[in-house]
Coordinates of C-alpha atoms and ligand atoms in Angstrom, one line a residue:
M20 CA 0.0 0.0 0.0
T21 CA 1.3 3.4 -0.9
T22 CA 0.7 7.1 -0.5
L23 CA 0.1 9.0 -3.7
I24 CA 1.5 12.6 -3.8
P25 CA 0.2 14.6 -6.7
V26 CA 2.7 17.4 -7.5
L27 CA 1.2 20.2 -9.6
G28 CA 3.0 22.2 -12.2
D29 CA 3.4 25.2 -9.9
Q30 CA 4.6 23.1 -7.0
L31 CA 8.2 22.4 -8.2
S32 CA 9.9 22.6 -4.8
L33 CA 11.7 19.9 -2.9
N34 CA 10.6 21.5 0.2
L35 CA 6.8 21.2 -0.6
S36 CA 4.6 20.6 2.4
S37 CA 3.2 17.4 1.0
L38 CA 6.7 16.0 0.6
R39 CA 7.6 16.9 4.1
A40 CA 4.5 15.0 5.4
V41 CA 5.6 11.7 4.0
V42 CA 8.7 9.4 4.0
P43 CA 10.0 8.9 0.4
G44 CA 10.1 5.0 0.6
D45 CA 6.4 4.8 1.3
A46 CA 5.2 7.0 -1.5
V47 CA 4.9 7.6 -5.2
I48 CA 4.8 11.1 -6.6
L49 CA 2.4 11.7 -9.5
M50 CA 3.1 14.5 -12.0
M51 CA 0.7 15.0 -14.8
E52 CA 0.9 17.0 -18.1
V53 CA -2.8 17.4 -18.9
V54 CA -4.6 19.2 -21.7
E55 CA -7.1 20.9 -19.3
E56 CA -4.3 22.8 -17.7
T57 CA -2.6 23.6 -20.9
T58 CA -5.8 25.1 -22.5
Y59 CA -7.9 26.7 -19.7
V60 CA -6.7 29.8 -21.4
R61 CA -4.6 30.1 -24.5
H62 CA -1.3 30.2 -22.6
H63 CA 1.6 31.9 -24.3
K64 CA 3.8 29.3 -26.0
I65 CA 6.7 30.4 -23.8
K66 CA 4.7 29.9 -20.6
L67 CA 3.7 26.4 -21.8
A68 CA 7.2 25.4 -22.7
Y69 CA 8.5 26.8 -19.4
I70 CA 6.1 24.9 -17.2
L71 CA 6.3 21.6 -19.1
S72 CA 10.1 21.7 -19.3
A73 CA 10.4 22.7 -15.6
M74 CA 8.1 19.9 -14.7
R75 CA 10.2 17.4 -16.7
H76 CA 13.4 18.6 -15.1
H77 CA 11.9 18.5 -11.7
V78 CA 11.4 14.8 -12.0
L79 CA 15.2 14.4 -12.1
A80 CA 15.6 16.6 -8.9
L81 CA 12.9 14.5 -7.1
E82 CA 14.5 11.2 -8.1
A83 CA 17.9 12.4 -7.0
A84 CA 16.4 13.2 -3.6
G85 CA 15.2 9.6 -3.4
W86 CA 11.6 9.9 -4.5
R87 CA 9.7 7.5 -6.9
V88 CA 8.0 9.5 -9.6
D89 CA 5.2 8.5 -11.9
Y90 CA 5.2 11.1 -14.7
V91 CA 2.4 11.3 -17.3
R92 CA 3.2 13.0 -20.5
L93 CA 0.8 15.0 -22.6
D94 CA 1.3 12.7 -25.6
D95 CA 0.5 9.5 -23.5
P96 CA -2.3 7.9 -25.5
E97 CA -4.1 6.9 -22.3
N98 CA -3.9 10.4 -20.8
S99 CA -7.4 11.4 -19.6
G100 CA -6.7 15.1 -20.0
N101 CA -7.3 16.3 -16.5
F102 CA -6.0 16.0 -12.9
T103 CA -8.9 14.0 -11.6
G104 CA -8.9 11.5 -14.5
E105 CA -5.1 11.0 -13.9
I106 CA -5.6 10.4 -10.2
A107 CA -8.2 7.8 -11.0
R108 CA -5.7 6.1 -13.4
A109 CA -2.9 6.3 -10.9
I110 CA -5.0 4.6 -8.3
Q111 CA -5.4 1.7 -10.7
R112 CA -1.6 1.6 -11.3
H113 CA -0.4 1.8 -7.7
R114 CA -1.9 0.2 -4.5
V115 CA -2.9 3.7 -3.2
E116 CA -4.2 3.9 0.4
R117 CA -4.2 7.7 0.8
I118 CA -3.5 10.9 -1.1
V119 CA -1.3 13.7 0.3
V120 CA -1.3 16.9 -1.7
T121 CA -0.3 20.5 -1.2
E122 CA -3.3 22.8 -1.6
A123 CA -3.9 24.2 -5.1
G124 CA -3.2 27.8 -6.1
E125 CA -6.6 28.6 -7.5
W126 CA -10.3 28.0 -6.8
R127 CA -10.8 25.9 -10.0
V128 CA -8.2 23.3 -9.0
A129 CA -8.9 23.5 -5.3
A130 CA -12.5 22.3 -6.1
M131 CA -10.9 19.3 -7.8
L132 CA -8.7 18.4 -4.8
E133 CA -11.7 18.8 -2.5
S134 CA -13.7 16.3 -4.6
W135 CA -11.2 13.4 -4.5
Q136 CA -11.9 12.0 -1.0
T137 CA -15.6 11.3 -1.9
L138 CA -14.9 10.4 -5.5
F139 CA -12.2 7.8 -4.7
G140 CA -13.2 6.7 -1.2
L141 CA -9.7 7.4 0.1
P142 CA -8.4 9.7 2.8
V143 CA -7.0 12.9 1.1
D144 CA -4.8 15.2 3.2
I145 CA -4.6 18.7 1.8
C146 CA -1.5 20.4 3.3
P147 CA -1.2 24.2 3.5
D148 CA 1.2 25.7 1.0
T149 CA 4.1 26.7 3.3
R150 CA 5.9 28.5 0.5
F151 CA 3.9 31.5 1.4
I152 CA 4.7 33.5 4.5
C153 CA 1.1 34.3 5.5
S154 CA -1.4 31.5 5.9
H155 CA -5.1 31.9 4.9
G156 CA -6.0 32.1 8.6
E157 CA -3.5 34.8 9.4
F158 CA -4.6 36.9 6.5
D159 CA -8.3 36.6 7.5
A160 CA -7.4 37.5 11.1
W161 CA -5.6 40.6 9.8
A162 CA -8.4 41.6 7.5
T163 CA -11.4 40.9 9.6
G164 CA -13.0 43.9 11.1
R165 CA -10.8 46.4 9.1
R166 CA -12.5 49.0 7.1
D167 CA -9.3 49.7 5.1
L168 CA -7.4 46.7 3.7
K169 CA -4.4 48.8 2.6
M170 CA -1.4 46.8 1.7
E171 CA 0.9 49.0 3.7
F172 CA -0.4 47.9 7.0
F173 CA -0.4 44.2 6.0
Y174 CA 3.2 44.7 4.9
R175 CA 4.3 46.0 8.3
E176 CA 2.8 42.9 9.9
M177 CA 4.9 40.7 7.5
R178 CA 8.0 42.7 8.3
R179 CA 7.4 42.1 12.0
K180 CA 6.6 38.4 11.4
T181 CA 9.7 37.7 9.3
G182 CA 12.0 40.1 11.1
L183 CA 13.2 41.3 7.7
L184 CA 14.8 44.8 7.8
M185 CA 13.9 45.1 11.5
D186 CA 16.2 46.2 14.4
D187 CA 14.9 45.9 17.9
G188 CA 11.3 45.9 16.7
K189 CA 11.8 49.0 14.5
P190 CA 12.1 49.3 10.7
V191 CA 15.7 49.7 9.5
G192 CA 16.2 53.3 8.4
E193 CA 13.4 54.4 10.7
R194 CA 10.9 54.3 7.8
W195 CA 8.8 51.3 6.7
N196 CA 8.6 52.4 3.0
F197 CA 11.0 54.1 0.7
D198 CA 8.7 54.1 -2.4
K199 CA 9.0 57.9 -2.8
D200 CA 12.7 57.4 -3.6
N201 CA 11.9 54.9 -6.2
R202 CA 10.5 56.9 -9.1
K203 CA 13.4 57.9 -11.2
P204 CA 13.2 57.8 -15.0
A205 CA 16.1 55.9 -16.6
Q206 CA 18.4 56.5 -19.5
A207 CA 19.6 53.9 -21.9
D208 CA 23.0 52.7 -20.7
L209 CA 25.4 50.2 -22.2
L210 CA 26.3 49.0 -18.7
M211 CA 22.7 48.1 -17.9
P212 CA 22.5 44.6 -16.4
R213 CA 21.0 41.8 -18.4
P214 CA 19.3 38.6 -17.3
L215 CA 21.3 35.4 -18.0
R216 CA 20.1 33.5 -21.1
F217 CA 19.8 29.7 -20.9
K218 CA 20.3 27.6 -23.9
P219 CA 17.6 24.9 -24.2
D220 CA 18.8 21.4 -23.5
Q221 CA 17.3 18.2 -25.1
I222 CA 14.4 18.1 -22.6
T223 CA 13.5 21.7 -23.4
R224 CA 13.9 21.2 -27.1
D225 CA 11.5 18.2 -27.0
V226 CA 9.0 20.3 -25.1
I227 CA 9.4 23.2 -27.6
G228 CA 8.6 20.7 -30.4
L229 CA 5.5 19.5 -28.5
V230 CA 4.2 23.0 -27.9
N231 CA 4.8 24.0 -31.5
D232 CA 2.9 21.0 -32.7
R233 CA 0.0 21.0 -30.2
F234 CA -0.5 24.7 -29.4
A235 CA 0.3 26.4 -32.7
D236 CA -2.7 28.7 -32.3
H237 CA -1.5 30.1 -28.9
P238 CA 0.2 33.5 -28.8
G239 CA 4.0 33.9 -29.0
D240 CA 6.8 31.9 -30.5
L241 CA 9.6 29.8 -29.1
Q242 CA 12.5 30.6 -31.3
A243 CA 14.3 32.7 -28.6
F244 CA 13.2 30.6 -25.6
D245 CA 15.9 31.2 -22.9
Y246 CA 14.3 30.9 -19.5
A247 CA 15.9 28.8 -16.8
V248 CA 14.0 25.5 -16.3
T249 CA 15.8 24.1 -13.2
A250 CA 16.2 25.3 -9.7
A251 CA 20.0 25.5 -10.1
D252 CA 19.7 27.8 -13.2
A253 CA 17.0 29.8 -11.5
Q254 CA 19.5 30.3 -8.6
R255 CA 22.1 31.5 -11.1
Q256 CA 19.6 34.0 -12.4
A257 CA 19.0 35.2 -8.8
D258 CA 22.8 35.4 -8.2
N259 CA 23.0 37.6 -11.4
F260 CA 20.2 39.9 -10.1
F261 CA 21.8 40.3 -6.6
A262 CA 25.2 41.0 -8.0
N263 CA 24.3 43.3 -10.9
A264 CA 20.8 44.8 -10.6
L265 CA 19.6 45.0 -7.0
P266 CA 21.6 48.1 -6.1
Q267 CA 19.6 50.2 -8.7
F268 CA 16.4 48.2 -8.6
G269 CA 14.8 50.8 -6.3
D270 CA 15.8 53.9 -8.2
Y271 CA 14.5 52.7 -11.6
E272 CA 11.6 50.4 -10.4
D273 CA 9.0 52.5 -12.3
A274 CA 11.1 53.4 -15.3
M275 CA 10.4 52.3 -18.9
L276 CA 12.7 52.5 -21.9
T277 CA 12.2 51.6 -25.6
G278 CA 13.9 48.3 -26.4
E279 CA 14.9 47.6 -22.8
R280 CA 12.8 44.8 -21.5
F281 CA 14.3 44.1 -18.2
L282 CA 16.0 47.2 -16.8
W283 CA 16.9 46.6 -13.2
H284 CA 14.1 44.1 -12.5
S285 CA 14.8 40.6 -11.2
I286 CA 12.8 38.6 -13.8
L287 CA 12.4 35.9 -11.1
S288 CA 8.6 35.8 -10.8
P289 CA 8.2 32.7 -13.0
Y290 CA 10.6 30.7 -10.8
I291 CA 9.1 31.9 -7.5
N292 CA 5.6 31.2 -8.6
S293 CA 6.3 27.7 -9.9
G294 CA 8.4 26.7 -6.9
L295 CA 12.0 26.8 -8.3
L296 CA 12.9 29.7 -6.0
D297 CA 11.9 30.3 -2.4
P298 CA 10.5 33.9 -1.9
L299 CA 11.7 34.2 1.7
D300 CA 15.2 33.0 0.8
L301 CA 15.4 35.8 -1.8
C302 CA 14.3 38.4 0.7
R303 CA 16.9 37.2 3.2
R304 CA 19.6 37.5 0.4
A305 CA 18.4 41.0 -0.4
E306 CA 18.6 42.0 3.3
A307 CA 22.0 40.5 3.6
A308 CA 23.1 42.6 0.6
H309 CA 22.0 45.7 2.4
R310 CA 23.5 44.8 5.8
S311 CA 26.9 44.0 4.1
G312 CA 26.8 47.4 2.3
T313 CA 26.4 46.2 -1.3
A314 CA 22.8 47.5 -1.9
P315 CA 21.1 50.6 -0.7
L316 CA 18.1 50.5 1.6
N317 CA 15.6 52.0 -1.0
S318 CA 16.3 49.1 -3.4
V319 CA 16.3 46.4 -0.8
E320 CA 13.2 47.6 1.1
G321 CA 11.4 48.0 -2.3
Y322 CA 12.3 44.5 -3.4
I323 CA 11.3 42.9 -0.1
R324 CA 8.0 44.9 -0.1
Q325 CA 7.1 43.5 -3.5
I326 CA 7.5 40.0 -2.2
I327 CA 6.4 39.9 1.4
G328 CA 4.0 42.8 0.9
W329 CA 2.3 42.8 -2.5
R330 CA 2.7 39.2 -3.4
E331 CA 1.4 37.8 -0.1
Y332 CA -1.3 40.5 0.0
M333 CA -2.6 39.6 -3.5
R334 CA -2.8 36.0 -2.5
G335 CA -4.6 36.8 0.7
I336 CA -7.2 38.9 -1.2
Y337 CA -7.7 36.2 -3.8
W338 CA -8.6 33.6 -1.3
R339 CA -10.5 35.9 1.0
E340 CA -12.8 37.3 -1.8
G341 CA -13.8 33.9 -3.0
P342 CA -14.5 32.4 -6.5
G343 CA -17.0 35.2 -7.3
Y344 CA -14.2 37.8 -7.3
V345 CA -13.7 37.2 -11.0
D346 CA -17.2 38.5 -11.7
R347 CA -16.8 41.9 -10.1
N348 CA -17.3 44.8 -12.5
F349 CA -17.8 47.9 -10.4
L350 CA -17.5 50.3 -13.3
E351 CA -19.7 48.1 -15.5
H352 CA -17.2 48.0 -18.3
S353 CA -17.9 45.9 -21.4
R354 CA -15.8 47.1 -24.4
T355 CA -14.0 44.3 -26.3
L356 CA -10.3 44.5 -25.9
P357 CA -8.8 45.6 -29.2
S358 CA -7.4 42.8 -31.4
W359 CA -4.0 44.5 -31.4
Y360 CA -3.5 43.3 -27.8
W361 CA -2.5 40.1 -29.6
N362 CA -0.3 41.5 -32.3
A363 CA 1.0 44.9 -31.1
D364 CA -0.2 46.6 -34.3
T365 CA -1.0 50.0 -32.9
D366 CA 0.6 53.5 -33.5
M367 CA 0.7 54.2 -29.8
H368 CA 4.3 53.5 -29.1
C369 CA 4.0 52.8 -25.4
L370 CA 1.4 50.1 -26.2
S371 CA 3.2 48.6 -29.2
E372 CA 6.4 48.4 -27.1
T373 CA 4.8 46.8 -24.1
I374 CA 2.6 44.4 -26.0
G375 CA 5.4 43.6 -28.5
Q376 CA 7.8 42.6 -25.8
T377 CA 5.0 40.7 -24.0
L378 CA 4.4 38.6 -27.1
A379 CA 8.1 38.2 -27.7
T380 CA 9.1 37.2 -24.1
A381 CA 5.9 36.5 -22.1
H382 CA 7.2 39.2 -19.7
A383 CA 6.6 42.9 -19.1
H384 CA 7.4 44.7 -15.9
H385 CA 5.0 46.0 -13.3
I386 CA 4.6 49.6 -14.5
Q387 CA 4.2 48.5 -18.1
R388 CA 1.5 46.1 -17.0
L389 CA -0.2 48.7 -14.8
M390 CA 0.3 52.0 -16.4
V391 CA 0.4 51.1 -20.1
T392 CA -1.7 48.1 -21.0
G393 CA -3.8 48.2 -17.8
N394 CA -4.2 51.9 -17.9
F395 CA -5.3 51.9 -21.5
A396 CA -7.8 49.0 -21.0
L397 CA -9.3 50.9 -18.0
L398 CA -9.6 54.2 -19.9
I399 CA -11.4 52.6 -22.8
G400 CA -13.7 50.7 -20.5
A401 CA -12.6 47.2 -21.5
D402 CA -14.5 44.3 -20.0
P403 CA -12.4 43.4 -16.9
R404 CA -12.9 39.7 -17.3
Q405 CA -11.5 39.9 -20.8
V406 CA -8.6 41.9 -19.5
H407 CA -8.0 39.4 -16.8
L408 CA -7.9 36.5 -19.3
W409 CA -5.5 38.4 -21.5
Y410 CA -3.0 38.8 -18.6
L411 CA -3.5 35.2 -17.5
E412 CA -2.8 34.1 -21.1
V413 CA 0.3 36.2 -22.0
Y414 CA 2.5 36.3 -19.0
I415 CA 4.9 33.5 -18.0
D416 CA 4.3 34.2 -14.3
A417 CA 0.5 34.3 -14.5
Y418 CA -1.5 32.1 -12.1
E419 CA -4.9 33.2 -11.2
W420 CA -4.2 33.7 -7.4
V421 CA -1.7 36.5 -8.3
E422 CA -2.8 37.7 -11.7
L423 CA -6.5 38.2 -10.9
P424 CA -6.2 40.6 -7.9
N425 CA -3.5 42.5 -9.8
T426 CA -5.6 42.8 -12.9
L427 CA -9.2 43.0 -11.9
G428 CA -8.5 44.6 -8.5
M429 CA -5.5 46.8 -8.8
S430 CA -5.4 47.6 -12.5
Q431 CA -9.1 47.6 -13.5
F432 CA -10.8 48.8 -10.3
G433 CA -13.3 46.0 -10.8
D434 CA -13.7 45.5 -7.1
G435 CA -14.5 49.2 -6.6
G436 CA -11.5 50.0 -4.5
L437 CA -10.8 47.1 -2.2
L438 CA -7.1 47.1 -3.3
G439 CA -6.5 50.7 -4.2
S440 CA -8.0 53.9 -3.0
K441 CA -8.4 55.2 -6.6
P442 CA -8.2 53.8 -10.1
Y443 CA -4.7 53.6 -11.6
I444 CA -5.3 55.9 -14.5
S445 CA -3.1 58.5 -16.1
S446 CA -2.9 60.8 -19.1
G447 CA 0.1 60.6 -21.4
A448 CA 2.1 62.9 -19.0
Y449 CA 2.9 60.0 -16.6
I450 CA 4.1 57.8 -19.4
N451 CA 6.2 60.6 -20.7
R452 CA 7.7 61.3 -17.3
M453 CA 8.6 57.6 -16.6
S454 CA 9.8 56.6 -20.1
D455 CA 11.2 57.6 -23.5
Y456 CA 8.2 56.1 -25.3
C457 CA 6.6 59.4 -26.2
G458 CA 9.7 60.7 -28.1
N459 CA 9.3 57.8 -30.4
C460 CA 5.6 58.0 -30.9
R461 CA 3.5 59.2 -33.9
Y462 CA 1.3 61.1 -31.3
N463 CA 2.2 64.2 -29.4
V464 CA 2.0 63.7 -25.7
K465 CA 1.5 67.4 -25.1
E466 CA -1.7 67.7 -27.2
R467 CA -5.2 66.8 -26.1
I468 CA -7.1 67.7 -29.2
G469 CA -6.5 67.1 -32.9
H470 CA -5.2 64.5 -35.3
D471 CA -1.8 64.1 -33.5
A472 CA -3.0 64.3 -29.9
C473 CA -1.9 61.5 -27.6
P474 CA -5.1 59.4 -27.1
F475 CA -4.4 58.9 -23.4
N476 CA -5.1 62.6 -22.8
A477 CA -8.7 62.9 -23.9
L478 CA -9.4 59.4 -22.7
Y479 CA -8.3 60.3 -19.2
W480 CA -10.8 63.1 -18.9
D481 CA -13.5 61.2 -20.6
F482 CA -13.1 58.3 -18.1
L483 CA -13.4 60.7 -15.1
I484 CA -16.5 62.3 -16.5
R485 CA -18.1 59.0 -17.6
H486 CA -17.7 57.7 -14.0
R487 CA -18.4 60.9 -12.1
D488 CA -21.4 59.3 -10.4
K489 CA -19.2 56.5 -8.9
L490 CA -15.9 58.3 -8.5
G491 CA -16.9 62.0 -8.0
G492 CA -16.9 61.6 -4.2
N493 CA -13.4 60.0 -4.1
R494 CA -11.2 62.4 -2.1
R495 CA -8.1 61.3 -4.0
L496 CA -9.7 62.4 -7.3
A497 CA -10.9 65.7 -6.0
M498 CA -8.1 67.6 -7.6
P499 CA -8.6 66.3 -11.2
Y500 CA -12.3 66.9 -10.9
R501 CA -11.6 70.5 -9.8
N502 CA -9.3 70.9 -12.7
W503 CA -11.9 69.7 -15.1
D504 CA -14.5 72.0 -13.7
R505 CA -12.2 75.0 -14.2
Q506 CA -11.9 74.3 -17.9
S507 CA -14.1 76.2 -20.3
D508 CA -17.2 74.6 -21.8
Q509 CA -15.6 74.8 -25.2
D510 CA -12.5 72.9 -24.0
Q511 CA -14.6 70.3 -22.2
H512 CA -16.7 69.8 -25.2
A513 CA -13.7 69.4 -27.5
T514 CA -12.1 66.9 -25.1
L515 CA -15.2 64.7 -24.9
E516 CA -15.7 64.9 -28.7
Q517 CA -12.0 63.9 -29.2
A518 CA -12.6 60.8 -27.0
A519 CA -15.9 60.0 -28.8
A520 CA -14.2 60.1 -32.1
F521 CA -11.5 57.8 -30.8
F522 CA -14.1 55.3 -29.6
R523 CA -16.0 55.5 -32.9
R524 CA -12.9 54.6 -34.8
L525 CA -11.8 51.9 -32.3
D526 CA -15.2 50.2 -32.3
S527 CA -15.7 50.3 -36.0
E528 CA -12.3 49.5 -37.3
G529 CA -10.4 48.3 -34.3
K530 CA -7.8 51.0 -35.0
E531 CA -7.2 53.9 -32.7
S532 CA -6.1 56.7 -35.0
Y533 CA -8.3 59.6 -35.9
Ligands
FAD608 P1 10.4 42.6 -9.8 O1 10.1 43.9 -10.3 O2 11.9 42.2 -9.8 O3 9.8 42.4 -8.4 C1 10.3 41.5 -7.4 C2 9.3 40.4 -7.1 O4 8.2 41.0 -6.4 C3 8.6 39.7 -8.3 O5 9.4 38.7 -8.8 C4 7.3 39.2 -7.8 O6 7.4 38.0 -7.2 C5 7.0 40.2 -6.7 N1 6.0 41.2 -7.1 C6 6.2 42.5 -7.5 N2 5.0 43.1 -7.7 C7 4.1 42.2 -7.4 C8 2.6 42.3 -7.4 N3 2.0 43.4 -7.7 N4 2.0 41.2 -7.1 C9 2.6 40.1 -6.8 N5 3.9 40.0 -6.7 C10 4.6 41.0 -7.0 N6 2.9 39.1 -11.0 C11 3.0 37.7 -11.0 O7 3.8 37.1 -10.4 N7 2.1 37.1 -11.8 C12 1.1 37.7 -12.5 O8 0.3 37.1 -13.2 C13 1.0 39.1 -12.4 N8 0.1 39.8 -13.1 C14 0.0 41.2 -13.0 C15 -1.0 41.9 -13.7 C16 -1.0 43.2 -13.6 C17 -2.2 44.0 -14.3 C18 -0.1 43.9 -12.9 C19 -0.2 45.4 -12.8 C20 0.9 43.3 -12.2 C21 1.0 41.9 -12.2 N9 2.0 41.2 -11.6 C22 2.0 39.8 -11.6 C23 3.0 41.9 -10.7 C24 4.3 42.2 -11.4 O9 4.1 42.9 -12.6 C25 5.2 41.0 -11.6 O10 5.3 40.3 -10.4 C26 6.6 41.5 -12.0 O11 6.5 42.3 -13.2 C27 7.5 40.3 -12.2 O12 8.7 40.6 -12.7 P2 10.0 40.6 -11.8 O13 10.2 39.2 -11.3 O14 11.1 41.2 -12.6 O15 9.6 41.5 -10.7
DLZ609 C1 -0.2 26.3 -15.9 C2 -0.1 24.8 -16.1 C3 0.0 24.3 -17.4 C4 0.0 25.1 -18.6 N1 0.1 22.9 -17.5 C5 0.2 22.1 -16.4 C6 0.2 20.7 -16.6 O1 0.2 20.1 -17.6 N2 0.3 20.0 -15.4 C7 0.3 20.6 -14.2 O2 0.4 19.8 -13.2 N3 0.2 21.9 -14.1 C8 0.1 22.7 -15.1 N4 0.0 24.0 -15.0 C9 -0.1 24.6 -13.7 C10 -1.4 24.3 -13.1 O3 -2.4 25.0 -13.8 C11 -1.4 24.9 -11.6 O4 -0.8 23.9 -10.8 C12 -2.7 25.2 -11.1 O5 -3.1 26.4 -11.7 C13 -2.7 25.3 -9.6 O6 -3.9 25.6 -9.1
SF4_610 FE1 1.8 56.5 -25.5 FE2 0.7 58.9 -25.9 FE3 3.3 58.7 -25.3 FE4 2.4 57.9 -27.7 S1 2.4 60.0 -26.9 S2 3.8 56.9 -26.3 S3 0.4 57.1 -27.1 S4 1.6 58.2 -24.0

């Protein structure tokens, strides 16, 4: 009799709670490539190749650690196509007496795990996912009874809990948050750090062939696939980040540059989210870099805040808000996302850069996701569910627990302000301040009206006016509404007419130009 341990594609850690609950000799690990997971959205080809190759490499790591692994490939003719079907088949192959599994990362799969005990008549132990710092219970205890679920207060709890950047119970540098220091625009620089590139080995090449064959209609292509697919290579990527980029991570965290995809970001989210890297370990390394004098506090605090603050907070919100969160649509938006979100064919340079690099690499950094593609989708009133599915599809690090609250909550204001006290919208001025995109654009960022005017400018005001009933009382928007009210009737009319012309064109031809 044996224990079956299903290990899902985002659980690629030797330290997984389910593995710690069982002795290797008594158990068989089941890993499953299944069509339901590969197609619940049209995942970017790079995301598919990354996950499947990392899963195949993880078998080798598990076996080296003494585990017996039963691995089901996508092209196995008997493959049932989903997790539950594969558990049923594995129960036939092995004399299974119980199942031990680490909890799933999203509601859809959690429901499957919950069904197994009744379905198979076997005990099923679902272990908490200890790769996260904050358990569901702790998050609920923190959130319950609070009127304001601001991330900042949660983050301070996590600093206290982990002891990261704390001295005698006080934050290092006597401030919790150095975000104000982290808003510098960047200049192209030959000495800019670059992520390491990993040449695909035979396992990855096989997976690339499989993905090209079976998922030809998914976005992206695999010619330049260079992500790490093992824990050891992911660690090398982390070493490279700490040695070369962390010191300036903070200063240029919000900056964007044409042709520069990575700047001083870590590009480690795919590895953290799938289990190849441990988030707390990365934070301790960042702290050590500060304490040894190799990285300044604004960078290190900023980096740690993203992980023990934003990342943990997003997960807490996802599970607390329940499976109905995905249906929220506070602003009642319903416009179809323009088709050029899938081919970057737009004259707006900020969008063509961000979408172009997303299609090429399955990555864009936070401000590109929030203030370019997210901002534009919000300004045009795109259906938040469609926007969510786009982000889930195109980014290599996208799993619903982290993508949905970021997209629907933070970026699209779909939850009406649970996550942010006001919508993340801006005119072209913000993009111009934080990037060099506007200098390379066919539109003029300083203009609001006319053939060459930057579309973001009129759309920004149109959004505020369209939603005045819902947003007019928001204290953080009082200034823009005052500024609008000071404008002449003629200017207001011209602005709204400019936006209306934009929408007519967008809706009839899918193109944005006037
Ligand atoms: P860095 O800039 O180097 O940041 C360090 C780490 O902090 C990241 O590796 C990541 O683990 C964490 N982090 C930073 N910001 C966030 C955040 N807002 N939420 C959660 N973790 C964060 N991140 C995902 O991991 N998966 C997603 O599907 C995802 N979807 C997003 C959708 C939208 C609309 C927005 C605005 C942001 C989204 N993010 C998502 C957050 C962020 O954009 C990515 O984590 C980041 O760009 C990953 O690149 P990096 O590893 O270089 O991050
Ligand atoms: C995202 C993904 C993909 C594309 N394929 C698989 C797969 O074939 N097998 C697998 O175990 N996991 C895959 N995953 C990750 C799962 O979707 C992920 O584990 C769940 O989203 C967790 O809830
Ligand atoms: Fe984007 Fe407007 Fe700047 Fe063009 S001018 S890059 S559309 S913000």
